[in-house]
mmCIF file of C-alpha atoms and ligand atoms in Angstrom:
data_model
loop_
_atom_site.group_PDB
_atom_site.id
_atom_site.type_symbol
_atom_site.label_atom_id
_atom_site.label_comp_id
_atom_site.label_asym_id
_atom_site.label_seq_id
_atom_site.Cartn_x
_atom_site.Cartn_y
_atom_site.Cartn_z
ATOM 1 C CA MET A 1 5.478 62.696 -27.381
ATOM 2 C CA MET A 2 9.061 63.840 -26.706
ATOM 3 C CA GLU A 3 11.642 62.672 -29.216
ATOM 4 C CA MET A 4 15.424 62.313 -29.285
ATOM 5 C CA LEU A 5 18.089 61.313 -31.800
ATOM 6 C CA ALA A 6 19.616 57.841 -31.811
ATOM 7 C CA VAL A 7 21.952 55.755 -33.972
ATOM 8 C CA GLN A 8 20.030 52.640 -34.938
ATOM 9 C CA VAL A 9 20.782 49.451 -36.863
ATOM 10 C CA GLU A 10 18.203 49.147 -39.652
ATOM 11 C CA ALA A 11 19.041 45.538 -40.497
ATOM 12 C CA PRO A 12 22.187 43.392 -40.285
ATOM 13 C CA GLY A 13 24.767 44.735 -42.705
ATOM 14 C CA GLY A 14 27.547 47.182 -43.508
ATOM 15 C CA ILE A 15 28.232 50.653 -42.176
ATOM 16 C CA THR A 16 25.299 52.177 -44.075
ATOM 17 C CA SER A 17 22.888 50.009 -42.114
ATOM 18 C CA LEU A 18 23.456 52.512 -39.282
ATOM 19 C CA VAL A 19 21.059 55.458 -39.399
ATOM 20 C CA VAL A 20 20.611 58.534 -37.212
ATOM 21 C CA ARG A 21 16.902 58.948 -36.566
ATOM 22 C CA SER A 22 14.389 60.428 -34.191
ATOM 23 C CA VAL A 23 13.029 57.988 -31.608
ATOM 24 C CA GLU A 24 10.701 58.224 -28.644
ATOM 25 C CA ASP A 25 12.293 59.717 -25.524
ATOM 26 C CA LEU A 26 12.007 57.492 -22.446
ATOM 27 C CA THR A 27 10.793 57.842 -18.873
ATOM 28 C CA PRO A 28 12.918 56.020 -16.286
ATOM 29 C CA ARG A 29 11.347 53.072 -14.461
ATOM 30 C CA PRO A 30 11.379 53.286 -10.634
ATOM 31 C CA ASP A 31 14.848 51.656 -10.352
ATOM 32 C CA GLU A 32 16.357 53.470 -13.347
ATOM 33 C CA VAL A 33 18.491 56.527 -14.032
ATOM 34 C CA LYS A 34 17.990 58.653 -17.130
ATOM 35 C CA ILE A 35 21.336 59.848 -18.483
ATOM 36 C CA GLU A 36 22.128 62.518 -21.081
ATOM 37 C CA LEU A 37 24.944 61.236 -23.284
ATOM 38 C CA ILE A 38 28.287 63.048 -23.311
ATOM 39 C CA ALA A 39 30.269 60.389 -25.158
ATOM 40 C CA SER A 40 30.389 56.736 -26.108
ATOM 41 C CA SER A 41 32.801 54.586 -28.077
ATOM 42 C CA ILE A 42 32.867 51.758 -30.593
ATOM 43 C CA ASN A 43 33.684 48.204 -29.513
ATOM 44 C CA PRO A 44 34.141 45.057 -31.636
ATOM 45 C CA ALA A 45 30.817 43.860 -30.182
ATOM 46 C CA ASP A 46 29.027 46.819 -31.832
ATOM 47 C CA VAL A 47 30.385 45.677 -35.178
ATOM 48 C CA LYS A 48 29.356 42.067 -34.495
ATOM 49 C CA ILE A 49 25.791 43.234 -33.742
ATOM 50 C CA ARG A 50 25.690 45.597 -36.716
ATOM 51 C CA THR A 51 26.727 42.835 -39.115
ATOM 52 C CA GLY A 52 24.358 40.284 -37.572
ATOM 53 C CA ALA A 53 27.117 37.998 -36.256
ATOM 54 C CA VAL A 54 25.514 38.605 -32.844
ATOM 55 C CA VAL A 55 21.759 39.107 -32.573
ATOM 56 C CA PRO A 56 20.458 40.812 -29.405
ATOM 57 C CA LEU A 57 18.321 38.480 -27.275
ATOM 58 C CA ARG A 58 15.683 41.198 -26.845
ATOM 59 C CA GLY A 59 14.362 43.861 -29.194
ATOM 60 C CA ALA A 60 13.715 43.861 -32.927
ATOM 61 C CA TYR A 61 15.231 45.792 -35.837
ATOM 62 C CA PRO A 62 15.611 48.727 -35.946
ATOM 63 C CA PHE A 63 17.220 49.165 -32.524
ATOM 64 C CA THR A 64 19.721 51.506 -30.930
ATOM 65 C CA LEU A 65 23.320 50.250 -30.786
ATOM 66 C CA GLY A 66 26.149 51.007 -28.318
ATOM 67 C CA TYR A 67 27.578 49.623 -25.066
ATOM 68 C CA ASP A 68 29.536 52.488 -23.555
ATOM 69 C CA LEU A 69 28.164 55.601 -21.930
ATOM 70 C CA ALA A 70 29.605 58.639 -20.189
ATOM 71 C CA GLY A 71 26.972 61.189 -19.334
ATOM 72 C CA THR A 72 25.033 63.357 -16.908
ATOM 73 C CA VAL A 73 22.027 62.307 -14.818
ATOM 74 C CA VAL A 74 18.883 64.187 -15.916
ATOM 75 C CA GLU A 75 16.183 62.289 -14.032
ATOM 76 C CA THR A 76 15.805 59.320 -11.692
ATOM 77 C CA GLY A 77 13.049 56.800 -10.996
ATOM 78 C CA ALA A 78 11.198 56.973 -7.680
ATOM 79 C CA GLU A 79 13.409 54.323 -5.999
ATOM 80 C CA VAL A 80 16.694 56.047 -6.865
ATOM 81 C CA THR A 81 17.555 58.559 -4.175
ATOM 82 C CA ASP A 82 21.355 58.796 -4.302
ATOM 83 C CA LEU A 83 22.052 60.311 -7.745
ATOM 84 C CA ALA A 84 21.012 63.935 -8.174
ATOM 85 C CA PRO A 85 20.416 65.458 -11.618
ATOM 86 C CA GLY A 86 23.692 66.923 -12.857
ATOM 87 C CA THR A 87 25.837 64.073 -11.450
ATOM 88 C CA GLN A 88 28.341 62.773 -13.995
ATOM 89 C CA VAL A 89 28.249 59.025 -14.473
ATOM 90 C CA LEU A 90 29.649 56.112 -16.447
ATOM 91 C CA ALA A 91 27.830 52.930 -17.475
ATOM 92 C CA MET A 92 27.867 49.887 -19.735
ATOM 93 C CA SER A 93 24.619 48.721 -21.273
ATOM 94 C CA ALA A 94 24.680 45.029 -22.254
ATOM 95 C CA VAL A 95 22.817 45.673 -25.505
ATOM 96 C CA ALA A 96 23.254 42.094 -26.798
ATOM 97 C CA LEU A 97 21.276 40.862 -23.789
ATOM 98 C CA THR A 98 18.859 43.727 -23.165
ATOM 99 C CA GLY A 99 18.403 45.424 -26.558
ATOM 100 C CA VAL A 100 19.072 48.792 -24.841
ATOM 101 C CA GLY A 101 21.808 50.685 -26.705
ATOM 102 C CA THR A 102 23.634 53.818 -25.567
ATOM 103 C CA TRP A 103 23.977 55.704 -28.864
ATOM 104 C CA SER A 104 21.083 58.042 -28.206
ATOM 105 C CA GLU A 105 20.781 61.494 -26.695
ATOM 106 C CA ARG A 106 19.339 60.029 -23.496
ATOM 107 C CA VAL A 107 19.505 56.493 -22.077
ATOM 108 C CA CYS A 108 17.634 54.837 -19.168
ATOM 109 C CA LEU A 109 19.602 52.205 -17.231
ATOM 110 C CA PRO A 110 19.186 50.438 -13.879
ATOM 111 C CA ARG A 111 20.814 52.318 -10.975
ATOM 112 C CA THR A 112 22.963 49.232 -10.274
ATOM 113 C CA SER A 113 24.580 49.566 -13.718
ATOM 114 C CA VAL A 114 25.636 53.178 -13.166
ATOM 115 C CA ALA A 115 28.919 54.425 -11.650
ATOM 116 C CA ARG A 116 29.162 57.868 -10.091
ATOM 117 C CA LEU A 117 32.233 59.772 -11.323
ATOM 118 C CA PRO A 118 34.333 61.878 -8.953
ATOM 119 C CA ALA A 119 33.636 65.612 -9.443
ATOM 120 C CA ASN A 120 37.139 66.397 -10.749
ATOM 121 C CA VAL A 121 37.121 63.732 -13.489
ATOM 122 C CA ASP A 122 36.529 64.543 -17.177
ATOM 123 C CA PRO A 123 33.960 61.940 -18.359
ATOM 124 C CA LEU A 124 34.773 62.190 -22.060
ATOM 125 C CA PRO A 125 38.030 60.189 -22.173
ATOM 126 C CA LEU A 126 36.436 57.566 -19.896
ATOM 127 C CA ALA A 127 33.757 56.770 -22.468
ATOM 128 C CA ARG A 128 35.885 53.936 -23.830
ATOM 129 C CA LEU A 129 36.358 52.281 -20.449
ATOM 130 C CA PRO A 130 33.013 50.585 -19.599
ATOM 131 C CA LEU A 131 32.785 47.472 -21.801
ATOM 132 C CA ALA A 132 36.523 46.835 -22.178
ATOM 133 C CA GLY A 133 37.207 47.638 -18.522
ATOM 134 C CA LEU A 134 34.350 45.565 -17.099
ATOM 135 C CA THR A 135 35.289 42.622 -19.322
ATOM 136 C CA ALA A 136 38.924 42.735 -18.189
ATOM 137 C CA TYR A 137 37.889 43.232 -14.549
ATOM 138 C CA GLN A 138 35.355 40.410 -14.508
ATOM 139 C CA ALA A 139 37.777 38.069 -16.307
ATOM 140 C CA VAL A 140 40.470 38.812 -13.728
ATOM 141 C CA GLN A 141 37.956 38.252 -10.889
ATOM 142 C CA ARG A 142 37.221 34.844 -12.393
ATOM 143 C CA ALA A 143 40.948 34.068 -12.700
ATOM 144 C CA LYS A 144 41.340 34.694 -8.926
ATOM 145 C CA PRO A 145 45.072 35.345 -9.327
ATOM 146 C CA GLY A 146 47.262 35.323 -6.264
ATOM 147 C CA PRO A 147 50.884 36.478 -6.168
ATOM 148 C CA GLY A 148 52.800 34.175 -8.495
ATOM 149 C CA THR A 149 49.803 32.796 -10.408
ATOM 150 C CA ALA A 150 50.841 32.523 -14.070
ATOM 151 C CA VAL A 151 48.247 33.991 -16.427
ATOM 152 C CA LEU A 152 48.399 34.236 -20.223
ATOM 153 C CA VAL A 153 46.415 37.095 -21.776
ATOM 154 C CA CYS A 154 45.774 36.432 -25.488
ATOM 155 C CA GLY A 155 45.156 39.586 -27.508
ATOM 156 C CA ALA A 156 47.165 41.527 -24.927
ATOM 157 C CA ALA A 157 47.492 44.632 -27.128
ATOM 158 C CA GLY A 158 43.716 44.953 -27.582
ATOM 159 C CA SER A 159 41.372 47.105 -25.498
ATOM 160 C CA VAL A 160 40.373 44.307 -23.098
ATOM 161 C CA GLY A 161 43.767 42.578 -23.110
ATOM 162 C CA ARG A 162 45.807 45.669 -22.136
ATOM 163 C CA LEU A 163 43.524 46.397 -19.182
ATOM 164 C CA ALA A 164 43.567 42.735 -18.088
ATOM 165 C CA VAL A 165 47.391 42.748 -18.130
ATOM 166 C CA GLU A 166 47.482 45.887 -15.963
ATOM 167 C CA LEU A 167 44.907 44.511 -13.491
ATOM 168 C CA LEU A 168 46.781 41.207 -13.192
ATOM 169 C CA LEU A 169 50.137 42.916 -12.594
ATOM 170 C CA ASP A 170 48.492 44.984 -9.862
ATOM 171 C CA ARG A 171 47.514 41.723 -8.144
ATOM 172 C CA GLY A 172 51.035 40.325 -8.287
ATOM 173 C CA ALA A 173 50.369 37.687 -10.957
ATOM 174 C CA ARG A 174 53.099 36.537 -13.350
ATOM 175 C CA VAL A 175 51.627 37.759 -16.607
ATOM 176 C CA HIS A 176 52.314 36.507 -20.134
ATOM 177 C CA GLY A 177 50.879 38.616 -22.962
ATOM 178 C CA LEU A 178 50.346 37.175 -26.438
ATOM 179 C CA VAL A 179 50.270 39.602 -29.368
ATOM 180 C CA ARG A 180 50.218 38.946 -33.079
ATOM 181 C CA ARG A 181 52.788 41.421 -34.363
ATOM 182 C CA PRO A 182 56.163 42.606 -32.929
ATOM 183 C CA GLU A 183 55.205 46.310 -32.955
ATOM 184 C CA GLN A 184 52.299 45.553 -30.574
ATOM 185 C CA VAL A 185 54.815 44.786 -27.814
ATOM 186 C CA ASP A 186 55.470 48.553 -27.587
ATOM 187 C CA GLN A 187 51.860 49.008 -26.393
ATOM 188 C CA LEU A 188 52.434 46.724 -23.406
ATOM 189 C CA PRO A 189 53.848 47.492 -19.960
ATOM 190 C CA THR A 190 57.481 47.019 -19.085
ATOM 191 C CA HIS A 191 57.386 45.161 -15.760
ATOM 192 C CA GLU A 192 59.498 42.476 -14.076
ATOM 193 C CA LEU A 193 56.429 40.205 -13.812
ATOM 194 C CA PHE A 194 55.450 40.627 -17.468
ATOM 195 C CA THR A 195 56.635 38.491 -20.408
ATOM 196 C CA PRO A 196 55.491 39.351 -23.951
ATOM 197 C CA HIS A 197 55.071 36.660 -26.623
ATOM 198 C CA VAL A 198 54.724 37.413 -30.327
ATOM 199 C CA GLY A 199 52.711 34.960 -32.429
ATOM 200 C CA GLN A 200 53.469 31.880 -30.341
ATOM 201 C CA PRO A 201 52.145 31.323 -26.806
ATOM 202 C CA PRO A 202 54.208 29.466 -24.194
ATOM 203 C CA THR A 203 53.498 25.715 -23.825
ATOM 204 C CA ARG A 204 52.055 23.963 -20.734
ATOM 205 C CA SER A 205 53.186 26.734 -18.422
ATOM 206 C CA VAL A 206 50.299 28.961 -17.258
ATOM 207 C CA ASP A 207 47.600 28.382 -14.631
ATOM 208 C CA VAL A 208 45.013 30.530 -16.407
ATOM 209 C CA VAL A 209 44.385 31.689 -19.980
ATOM 210 C CA ILE A 210 42.300 34.828 -20.553
ATOM 211 C CA ASP A 211 41.435 34.616 -24.252
ATOM 212 C CA ALA A 212 40.461 37.963 -25.788
ATOM 213 C CA ALA A 213 41.790 36.928 -29.224
ATOM 214 C CA GLY A 214 39.415 34.086 -30.039
ATOM 215 C CA ALA A 215 41.462 30.985 -30.935
ATOM 216 C CA ASP A 216 42.406 27.785 -29.102
ATOM 217 C CA PHE A 217 45.340 28.682 -26.848
ATOM 218 C CA SER A 218 44.729 25.800 -24.422
ATOM 219 C CA PRO A 219 48.150 24.162 -25.153
ATOM 220 C CA ALA A 220 49.549 26.981 -22.995
ATOM 221 C CA LEU A 221 47.680 25.690 -19.902
ATOM 222 C CA VAL A 222 49.116 23.356 -17.268
ATOM 223 C CA ASP A 223 47.003 20.309 -16.386
ATOM 224 C CA GLY A 224 44.164 21.437 -14.146
ATOM 225 C CA GLY A 225 44.325 25.008 -15.479
ATOM 226 C CA LEU A 226 41.438 27.384 -16.180
ATOM 227 C CA TYR A 227 40.521 28.716 -19.647
ATOM 228 C CA ILE A 228 38.528 31.969 -19.562
ATOM 229 C CA CYS A 229 37.010 32.552 -22.974
ATOM 230 C CA LEU A 230 35.783 36.027 -23.963
ATOM 231 C CA VAL A 231 34.853 35.108 -27.543
ATOM 232 C CA PRO A 232 32.132 32.483 -27.000
ATOM 233 C CA ASP A 233 31.939 31.118 -30.555
ATOM 234 C CA ARG A 234 35.699 30.407 -30.497
ATOM 235 C CA ALA A 235 35.879 28.604 -27.156
ATOM 236 C CA PRO A 236 37.926 25.370 -27.161
ATOM 237 C CA ALA A 237 35.723 22.293 -26.680
ATOM 238 C CA ARG A 238 35.005 21.439 -23.051
ATOM 239 C CA ASP A 239 35.664 17.695 -23.520
ATOM 240 C CA VAL A 240 39.092 18.362 -25.075
ATOM 241 C CA LEU A 241 40.058 20.466 -22.046
ATOM 242 C CA ALA A 242 38.617 17.888 -19.649
ATOM 243 C CA ARG A 243 41.124 15.264 -20.844
ATOM 244 C CA ARG A 244 43.808 17.333 -19.083
ATOM 245 C CA SER A 245 41.501 18.224 -16.176
ATOM 246 C CA GLN A 246 41.342 21.774 -17.524
ATOM 247 C CA ARG A 247 38.218 23.837 -16.902
ATOM 248 C CA ARG A 248 36.560 26.317 -19.241
ATOM 249 C CA THR A 249 34.388 29.307 -18.458
ATOM 250 C CA VAL A 250 32.778 31.587 -21.037
ATOM 251 C CA LEU A 251 32.482 35.133 -19.761
ATOM 252 C CA VAL A 252 29.499 37.295 -20.648
ATOM 253 C CA THR A 253 30.254 40.744 -19.298
ATOM 254 C CA GLU A 254 27.722 42.011 -16.780
ATOM 255 C CA GLU A 255 26.558 45.556 -16.179
ATOM 256 C CA SER A 256 27.964 46.756 -12.850
ATOM 257 C CA GLY A 257 28.239 50.296 -11.524
ATOM 258 C CA ALA A 258 30.215 49.043 -8.506
ATOM 259 C CA ASP A 259 32.878 47.342 -10.682
ATOM 260 C CA LEU A 260 33.096 50.465 -12.848
ATOM 261 C CA GLU A 261 33.652 52.699 -9.817
ATOM 262 C CA GLU A 262 36.573 50.477 -8.827
ATOM 263 C CA LEU A 263 37.996 50.716 -12.354
ATOM 264 C CA VAL A 264 37.757 54.515 -12.273
ATOM 265 C CA GLU A 265 39.672 54.506 -8.957
ATOM 266 C CA LEU A 266 42.373 52.319 -10.496
ATOM 267 C CA LEU A 267 42.642 54.743 -13.421
ATOM 268 C CA GLY A 268 43.007 57.615 -10.952
ATOM 269 C CA ALA A 269 45.790 55.682 -9.209
ATOM 270 C CA ALA A 270 47.512 55.086 -12.610
ATOM 271 C CA VAL A 271 47.203 51.301 -12.167
ATOM 272 C CA LEU A 272 45.201 51.372 -15.405
ATOM 273 C CA THR A 273 45.848 53.464 -18.499
ATOM 274 C CA LEU A 274 43.737 54.299 -21.560
ATOM 275 C CA GLU A 275 45.145 54.823 -25.034
ATOM 276 C CA THR A 276 44.443 58.050 -26.904
ATOM 277 C CA THR A 277 41.526 57.979 -29.316
ATOM 278 C CA SER A 278 40.066 59.689 -32.330
ATOM 279 C CA ILE A 279 36.916 61.703 -31.621
ATOM 280 C CA PHE A 280 33.966 61.806 -33.995
ATOM 281 C CA PRO A 281 30.629 63.595 -33.637
ATOM 282 C CA MET A 282 27.672 61.186 -33.495
ATOM 283 C CA LYS A 283 26.360 62.527 -36.824
ATOM 284 C CA ASN A 284 29.549 61.191 -38.481
ATOM 285 C CA ILE A 285 28.836 57.650 -37.323
ATOM 286 C CA HIS A 286 29.721 56.165 -40.718
ATOM 287 C CA ALA A 287 33.160 57.825 -40.777
ATOM 288 C CA ALA A 288 33.740 56.744 -37.167
ATOM 289 C CA HIS A 289 32.969 53.115 -38.020
ATOM 290 C CA ARG A 290 35.169 53.279 -41.120
ATOM 291 C CA GLU A 291 38.121 54.480 -39.054
ATOM 292 C CA PHE A 292 37.465 51.892 -36.349
ATOM 293 C CA GLU A 293 37.438 49.056 -38.839
ATOM 294 C CA GLN A 294 40.391 50.316 -40.885
ATOM 295 C CA ASP A 295 42.439 50.505 -37.701
ATOM 296 C CA GLY A 296 41.984 46.771 -37.107
ATOM 297 C CA GLN A 297 39.368 47.559 -34.423
ATOM 298 C CA ARG A 298 42.205 48.329 -32.044
ATOM 299 C CA ASN A 299 42.055 52.061 -31.591
ATOM 300 C CA VAL A 300 38.588 52.590 -30.167
ATOM 301 C CA VAL A 301 37.005 55.730 -31.533
ATOM 302 C CA LEU A 302 35.204 58.068 -29.178
ATOM 303 C CA ILE A 303 31.940 59.568 -30.300
ATOM 304 C CA ARG A 304 30.829 62.921 -28.920
ATOM 305 C CA GLU A 305 27.346 64.177 -28.271
ATOM 306 C CA ASP A 306 27.422 66.602 -31.239
ATOM 307 C CA TRP A 307 24.660 65.303 -33.511
HETATM 308 N N1 NAP B 401 32.150 37.894 -23.780
HETATM 309 C C1 NAP B 401 31.880 39.181 -23.640
HETATM 310 O O1 NAP B 401 30.909 39.575 -22.955
HETATM 311 C C2 NAP B 401 32.772 40.175 -24.322
HETATM 312 C C3 NAP B 401 32.858 41.493 -23.847
HETATM 313 C C4 NAP B 401 33.744 42.365 -24.471
HETATM 314 C C5 NAP B 401 34.514 41.934 -25.533
HETATM 315 N N2 NAP B 401 34.361 40.668 -25.983
HETATM 316 C C6 NAP B 401 35.145 40.177 -27.121
HETATM 317 O O2 NAP B 401 36.502 40.104 -26.712
HETATM 318 C C7 NAP B 401 37.329 40.299 -27.847
HETATM 319 C C8 NAP B 401 38.376 41.365 -27.529
HETATM 320 O O3 NAP B 401 37.758 42.635 -27.407
HETATM 321 P P1 NAP B 401 38.655 43.950 -27.556
HETATM 322 O O4 NAP B 401 37.750 45.104 -27.400
HETATM 323 O O5 NAP B 401 39.876 43.848 -26.717
HETATM 324 O O6 NAP B 401 39.088 43.810 -29.090
HETATM 325 P P2 NAP B 401 40.409 44.363 -29.790
HETATM 326 O O7 NAP B 401 40.771 45.676 -29.202
HETATM 327 O O8 NAP B 401 40.176 44.256 -31.244
HETATM 328 O O9 NAP B 401 41.532 43.315 -29.344
HETATM 329 C C9 NAP B 401 41.664 42.036 -29.863
HETATM 330 C C10 NAP B 401 43.162 41.772 -29.913
HETATM 331 O O10 NAP B 401 43.378 40.384 -30.192
HETATM 332 C C11 NAP B 401 44.468 40.319 -31.071
HETATM 333 N N3 NAP B 401 44.528 39.018 -31.727
HETATM 334 C C12 NAP B 401 43.630 38.461 -32.578
HETATM 335 N N4 NAP B 401 44.041 37.232 -32.942
HETATM 336 C C13 NAP B 401 45.235 37.020 -32.301
HETATM 337 C C14 NAP B 401 46.146 35.943 -32.266
HETATM 338 N N5 NAP B 401 45.926 34.831 -32.958
HETATM 339 N N6 NAP B 401 47.258 36.052 -31.500
HETATM 340 C C15 NAP B 401 47.476 37.179 -30.777
HETATM 341 N N7 NAP B 401 46.645 38.247 -30.760
HETATM 342 C C16 NAP B 401 45.536 38.165 -31.516
HETATM 343 C C17 NAP B 401 44.238 41.472 -32.013
HETATM 344 O O11 NAP B 401 45.400 41.765 -32.735
HETATM 345 P P3 NAP B 401 45.308 42.423 -34.213
HETATM 346 O O12 NAP B 401 45.009 43.854 -33.951
HETATM 347 O O13 NAP B 401 46.618 42.160 -34.796
HETATM 348 O O14 NAP B 401 44.174 41.729 -34.923
HETATM 349 C C18 NAP B 401 43.863 42.561 -31.010
HETATM 350 O O15 NAP B 401 45.007 43.185 -30.460
HETATM 351 C C19 NAP B 401 36.386 40.689 -29.001
HETATM 352 O O16 NAP B 401 36.137 39.539 -29.790
HETATM 353 C C20 NAP B 401 35.132 41.134 -28.287
HETATM 354 O O17 NAP B 401 33.969 41.016 -29.076
HETATM 355 C C21 NAP B 401 33.517 39.781 -25.401
#
């Protein structure tokens, strides 16, 4: 039996509940791609799963953690004919739904979840894009903003929020960004269609709220507005919103290679930007998590393949 190294959660708990161990290497199913990891990153969702605040729907402890993946194709299932070994790719694995984490030397994912990277692109810095980028992208798709639509992004200085602001500005929306502290405004774009708010959201003035902060910001919505909640356990009650004819949708980010390819194009066109990160080898997973948590989970830490 072939083996590989993986970072697994032993049981819900603190940083030391993460262990690097040898696990069985996998063979791709007919519709899957087997990818050798170059880099991944840490997201708040990884911490929620590690601590047990979120329990994956499939799989049992111990299981491999991790959403993000930048890597190289090493093998494909019989039905996958358009990704040759050696192709560099990007993917998000919805570990909370599937139990398949990316923090292992090799990962098998459905072809439809995998984005092909252009040949001239360095995959390593992109390793922090998949979950945050897909979440922002799918939230903006749900918002359906046209030119002039007013959208409030709560948690605008966070990984998802920053990308959502940039995507919305690209579509001509009037964007309001809510941050908690004044210094976070410096992390946001300067743009004629963008208005930052510190601490206090605007009142009864936006058509859509994209809530990446996890509190009830519905007083910002006009009657009939749409509340897109990214933190399901903090969603405002549906019946409260209904009194003002406001709708609520809870987004669960979906794996999508096609959406990721579009995000990579937008990065190439400088519509989207990624912040700089700290880089840790996988074997220093505890130190990486410590830094991630000490930094208020804002500065996503990249983890390299060095075990
Ligand atoms: N539904 C899904 O499928 C899905 C997918 C991805 C992410 N998520 C969730 O979405 C959330 C955002 O993810 P992320 O990666 O962007 O996290 P992040 O980088 O930590 O960003 C969260 C941001 O929200 C800010 N914030 C918190 N409370 C606030 C408040 N009351 N007012 C203004 N800003 C506030 C934080 O500011 P401070 O730094 O000051 O705390 C931070 O900038 C997380 O809870 C994550 O688990 C859900």
